[in-house]
Amino acid sequence: MLELRDLTVTYRIAAGEVPAVRGVSLALARGEALGIAGESGSGKSTLAMALLRLLPRDARVSGEILLDGEDVLTMPWGRLRAVRWASASIVFQGAHHALNPVHRIGDQIAEPLLVHGLASPAESRRKVAELLEQVGLPAWRGRSYSHELSGGQRQRVMIAMALACEPHLIVADEPTTALDVMIQAQVLELIRSLIARRGLSLIMISHDLSVLAATCERLAVMYAGRVVETGPSGAVFGDARHPYSRALADAFPLVGDPASRRAPRGLGGDPPDPMDLPSGCSFHPRCPAALPECSTAAVELWPTTDPRHTAACVLVHPETTPRLPHGGAAEDPGSGGAPPQQEPAPHAPGTPASTTVRPEVAP
């Protein structure tokens, strides 16, 4: 029901252009849940805002966003207004800032129903009461203001608003940010039950791979504006093939695991400046398994032994796929698991040193 084709988003600022999303291509089937993970600044929220053309005026967007076969980027304004909330809705990051503090919660939930002509004022009040009960809040909470609710209650209100017009697709941008672990578990369980009961499609964005793995069937990991790994949740979380995905998974120690407590793993350094991206693979300056060619070859997504599981790394090869052990280092070449190394491609003077390795050309 949703397909992104070579989606690119660039922000224009006084110092120049900032590439926030770079050539992302993804697909989402009806009734499927897709999780998008990555550090802050990886382009996740920009991608979410682009899906319904909610980006600021200084953003330049190219590519295609096909929602039920119709390109969101070329929709007339009237058609776009009809699609928002009714066909696809969004749960914004930070419910406290997304809700209007001077309007009652019930009025804000009813607004999309009234704007789209789906209910009369009397019918909208009944619908609001039903929606609040569906997300685990009493109907009388509709008379409250946002500051009178807890963080978890505000997040439930945002979910009720997203469900009001019965859309087919919900985009949840960090829906559990700043919630304690008990409330986070309740919100995630609510999302899972609503997807199962209503047959919704979901795009869920988070920096926490464990949250996404528990909620979504497939994961896509973003770094520096690009997708570096995608596949079934169990494969990406439990058997990551890109060193960055492995670092994200290892950053969350297991409760009761002495090894992770005594030797916590993480990833040193910071994501690159979008205006000064490294040549080749953008992750190579931080990568514990980087090879010489990583600084010159910008690798596209390669299929692993599972065709549904792909990774943009020279360590992944169509014929020989070495596994990344916990900690992110590649296997010793003597173990027989290392792929053949690629010599940097020569380049003519005046042309960029970085090349692109595509799946149809062996590295």
Coordinates of N, CA, C and O in Angstrom, one line a residue, residues 8-13 18 20-21 45-62 73 77 84 92:
T8 N 14.5 11.4 -1.6 CA 15.6 12.2 -1.2 C 15.1 13.5 -0.6 O 14.2 14.1 -1.2
V9 N 15.5 13.9 0.6 CA 15.1 15.2 1.2 C 16.3 16.0 1.5 O 17.3 15.5 2.2
T10 N 16.4 17.2 1.1 CA 17.5 18.1 1.3 C 16.9 19.4 1.9 O 16.0 20.0 1.4
Y11 N 17.5 19.9 3.0 CA 17.2 21.2 3.6 C 18.1 22.3 3.1 O 19.3 22.1 3.0
R12 N 17.5 23.4 2.8 CA 18.2 24.6 2.3 C 18.4 25.5 3.5 O 17.4 26.0 4.0
I13 N 19.7 25.7 3.9 CA 20.0 26.7 4.9 C 21.0 27.7 4.4 O 21.5 27.6 3.3
V18 N 21.6 20.7 3.1 CA 21.9 19.6 4.1 C 21.1 18.4 3.6 O 19.8 18.4 3.7
A20 N 19.3 15.2 4.2 CA 18.8 14.5 5.4 C 18.4 13.1 5.1 O 18.5 12.2 5.9
V21 N 17.8 12.9 3.9 CA 17.4 11.5 3.5 C 18.0 11.3 2.1 O 17.8 12.2 1.2
S45 N 12.9 10.9 11.4 CA 11.7 11.8 11.5 C 11.5 12.6 10.2 O 10.3 12.9 9.8
T46 N 12.5 13.0 9.5 CA 12.4 13.6 8.2 C 11.6 12.7 7.2 O 10.8 13.2 6.5
L47 N 12.0 11.4 7.2 CA 11.3 10.5 6.4 C 9.8 10.4 6.8 O 8.9 10.4 5.9
A48 N 9.5 10.4 8.1 CA 8.1 10.3 8.5 C 7.3 11.5 8.1 O 6.2 11.4 7.6
M49 N 7.9 12.7 8.2 CA 7.2 13.9 7.9 C 7.0 14.0 6.4 O 6.0 14.5 5.9
A50 N 8.0 13.5 5.6 CA 7.8 13.5 4.1 C 6.7 12.7 3.6 O 6.1 13.0 2.6
L51 N 6.3 11.7 4.4 CA 5.2 10.7 3.9 C 3.9 11.5 3.6 O 3.2 11.1 2.8
L52 N 3.6 12.5 4.5 CA 2.4 13.3 4.3 C 2.7 14.7 4.0 O 1.8 15.6 4.2
R53 N 3.8 15.0 3.5 CA 4.2 16.4 3.1 C 4.0 17.4 4.2 O 3.4 18.4 4.1
L54 N 4.7 17.0 5.3 CA 4.6 17.9 6.5 C 5.9 18.6 6.8 O 6.1 19.1 7.9
L55 N 6.8 18.5 5.9 CA 8.1 19.2 6.0 C 8.0 20.7 5.9 O 7.1 21.2 5.2
P56 N 9.0 21.4 6.5 CA 9.0 22.9 6.3 C 9.3 23.3 4.9 O 9.7 22.5 4.0
R57 N 9.1 24.6 4.6 CA 9.2 25.1 3.3 C 10.7 25.0 2.7 O 10.9 25.1 1.5
D58 N 11.7 25.0 3.7 CA 13.0 25.0 3.2 C 13.5 23.5 2.8 O 14.7 23.3 2.5
A59 N 12.6 22.6 2.8 CA 12.9 21.2 2.4 C 12.6 21.0 1.0 O 11.6 21.3 0.5
R60 N 13.5 20.4 0.3 CA 13.4 20.0 -1.1 C 13.3 18.5 -1.2 O 14.2 17.8 -0.8
V61 N 12.2 18.0 -1.8 CA 11.9 16.5 -1.8 C 11.9 16.0 -3.2 O 11.3 16.7 -4.1
S62 N 12.5 14.9 -3.5 CA 12.5 14.3 -4.8 C 12.3 12.8 -4.6 O 12.4 12.3 -3.6
L73 N 3.6 13.3 -3.5 CA 4.4 14.5 -3.8 C 3.8 15.3 -4.9 O 4.1 16.5 -5.0
W77 N -3.4 20.2 -3.5 CA -3.6 20.5 -2.1 C -4.9 19.9 -1.6 O -4.9 19.3 -0.5
R84 N -4.8 13.1 4.3 CA -4.3 13.2 5.7 C -5.4 12.8 6.6 O -6.5 13.3 6.5
F92 N 2.7 12.0 16.4 CA 3.9 12.8 16.4 C 4.7 12.5 17.7 O 4.3 12.1 18.7

